[in-house]
């Protein structure tokens, strides 16, 4: 193998995360400064300042525009989950059952969840926003992978699953050996961009189709996020990983009616954990429908608090 050539940019000397970093690339859909458009099969990766988050990207132009193909935390999760599923299947029936789970928040793009559940047949658990909630849910499985869309996440192997893998490797299982190698690459702590970078590159070298196949796993559902300043965010109570409001019930009913009127739609309203604002997320088949759904919900939230 010829190995991987790596070119570094924005390694110091400026303001931390200014016009670069995982958050900038994900939210702005723009190349980091000092990085030119990527050609052919080149893959870009952007860490945040303390290297606990990572997103990947392909293409882009120095003048901005919409030609940057973002491979965010949802896409990372789907790549890892697909490879891990094939590894578990390779262990064979004699290995015994393996509880394998994928953990996301409500902000995960709906297309990624559909791919995991319908395309891969995997169990998906939704949690409240925040990696501490994803990590806690992941501990319930033998093998789990969790990521927020911002590129914050990892893969977890339970101690008992690792023991079983070591026994299977001792009996000659190549798949068990491969999974143990993966366990040595990943960092079970919450967020290690460098380990995720190495793992993604390793998996792309194993998977047929490589980067092109990864980019084409699914198309993101158009979405819109808004926030509405309110006098008292505690008036909003939620359940089901913050995807539904228990209070006020009348406001949830209006959201349900609006969602029913749009194609391939979903939406939720949740209070901010740090400030008196209500956060609104909406998805639909088209960007126009997602924008309209979000603004209609924003209007109903503002009317409730008026």
Short mmCIF file of C-alpha atoms in Angstrom, two decimals, residues 70-177:
data_model
loop_
_atom_site.label_atom_id
_atom_site.label_comp_id
_atom_site.label_asym_id
_atom_site.label_seq_id
_atom_site.Cartn_x
_atom_site.Cartn_y
_atom_site.Cartn_z
CA UNK A 70 -20.16 17.67 3.90
CA UNK A 71 -19.63 14.33 5.63
CA UNK A 72 -20.77 15.21 9.15
CA UNK A 73 -21.29 13.21 12.32
CA UNK A 74 -24.39 11.52 10.90
CA UNK A 75 -22.45 10.32 7.85
CA UNK A 76 -19.54 9.21 10.05
CA UNK A 77 -21.91 7.19 12.23
CA UNK A 78 -23.47 5.50 9.18
CA UNK A 79 -20.07 4.59 7.72
CA UNK A 80 -18.86 3.09 11.00
CA UNK A 81 -22.16 1.34 11.71
CA UNK A 82 -22.23 -0.34 8.30
CA UNK A 83 -18.68 -1.63 8.66
CA UNK A 84 -19.22 -2.80 12.23
CA UNK A 85 -22.41 -4.61 11.24
CA UNK A 86 -20.53 -6.53 8.56
CA UNK A 87 -17.85 -7.40 11.10
CA UNK A 88 -20.42 -8.71 13.58
CA UNK A 89 -22.09 -10.78 10.86
CA UNK A 90 -18.66 -12.18 9.99
CA UNK A 91 -18.29 -13.53 13.51
CA UNK A 92 -20.92 -16.14 12.67
CA UNK A 93 -23.67 -17.73 14.69
CA UNK A 94 -21.31 -19.72 16.90
CA UNK A 95 -20.06 -16.47 18.47
CA UNK A 96 -23.46 -15.88 20.05
CA UNK A 97 -25.72 -12.82 20.09
CA UNK A 98 -24.27 -9.32 19.97
CA UNK A 99 -26.30 -6.34 21.17
CA UNK A 100 -25.37 -3.61 18.68
CA UNK A 101 -26.88 -0.14 18.91
CA UNK A 102 -26.59 3.27 17.23
CA UNK A 103 -27.24 6.35 19.34
CA UNK A 104 -28.39 9.71 17.95
CA UNK A 105 -30.11 12.86 19.14
CA UNK A 106 -33.27 14.32 17.67
CA UNK A 107 -31.09 16.67 15.61
CA UNK A 108 -29.71 13.78 13.55
CA UNK A 109 -30.89 14.13 9.98
CA UNK A 110 -33.91 11.90 9.38
CA UNK A 111 -32.31 10.37 6.29
CA UNK A 112 -29.45 9.03 8.40
CA UNK A 113 -31.86 7.42 10.85
CA UNK A 114 -33.84 5.85 8.01
CA UNK A 115 -30.61 4.50 6.50
CA UNK A 116 -29.57 2.93 9.82
CA UNK A 117 -32.97 1.42 10.57
CA UNK A 118 -34.24 0.50 7.10
CA UNK A 119 -31.02 0.19 5.10
CA UNK A 120 -28.90 -1.59 7.69
CA UNK A 121 -31.60 -3.00 9.95
CA UNK A 122 -29.96 -1.63 13.10
CA UNK A 123 -31.47 -0.46 16.35
CA UNK A 124 -31.38 3.32 16.78
CA UNK A 125 -31.81 4.94 20.19
CA UNK A 126 -32.58 8.65 20.44
CA UNK A 127 -31.43 10.66 23.47
CA UNK A 128 -31.50 14.20 24.71
CA UNK A 129 -29.02 16.64 23.19
CA UNK A 130 -25.50 16.38 24.62
CA UNK A 131 -22.84 13.68 24.27
CA UNK A 132 -23.13 12.72 27.94
CA UNK A 133 -26.64 11.44 27.18
CA UNK A 134 -25.50 9.53 24.08
CA UNK A 135 -22.58 7.98 25.95
CA UNK A 136 -24.83 6.82 28.80
CA UNK A 137 -27.24 5.16 26.36
CA UNK A 138 -24.38 3.51 24.47
CA UNK A 139 -23.22 1.69 27.60
CA UNK A 140 -26.29 -0.56 27.44
CA UNK A 141 -24.92 -2.42 24.37
CA UNK A 142 -22.13 -4.89 23.68
CA UNK A 143 -21.08 -2.73 20.74
CA UNK A 144 -22.32 0.78 20.03
CA UNK A 145 -21.54 3.83 17.96
CA UNK A 146 -22.79 7.31 18.70
CA UNK A 147 -22.31 10.69 17.07
CA UNK A 148 -23.87 14.10 17.11
CA UNK A 149 -24.17 15.81 13.73
CA UNK A 150 -21.35 18.16 14.77
CA UNK A 151 -18.87 15.26 14.64
CA UNK A 152 -18.69 14.51 18.36
CA UNK A 153 -18.77 10.79 19.12
CA UNK A 154 -17.02 7.44 19.27
CA UNK A 155 -17.41 3.64 19.29
CA UNK A 156 -17.79 1.66 22.53
CA UNK A 157 -16.95 -2.00 23.20
CA UNK A 158 -18.24 -3.49 26.44
CA UNK A 159 -15.66 -5.33 28.59
CA UNK A 160 -17.52 -8.61 28.17
CA UNK A 161 -17.70 -8.21 24.39
CA UNK A 162 -13.94 -7.58 24.28
CA UNK A 163 -13.38 -10.73 26.33
CA UNK A 164 -15.47 -12.76 23.90
CA UNK A 165 -13.60 -11.27 20.94
CA UNK A 166 -10.24 -12.21 22.44
CA UNK A 167 -11.46 -15.78 22.96
CA UNK A 168 -12.75 -15.95 19.37
CA UNK A 169 -9.49 -14.56 18.02
CA UNK A 170 -7.63 -17.24 19.95
CA UNK A 171 -9.78 -19.79 18.14
CA UNK A 172 -8.78 -18.34 14.77
CA UNK A 173 -11.55 -15.82 14.00
CA UNK A 174 -10.19 -13.14 11.64
CA UNK A 175 -13.29 -11.00 12.16
CA UNK A 176 -12.75 -11.02 15.92
CA UNK A 177 -9.17 -9.94 15.32
#
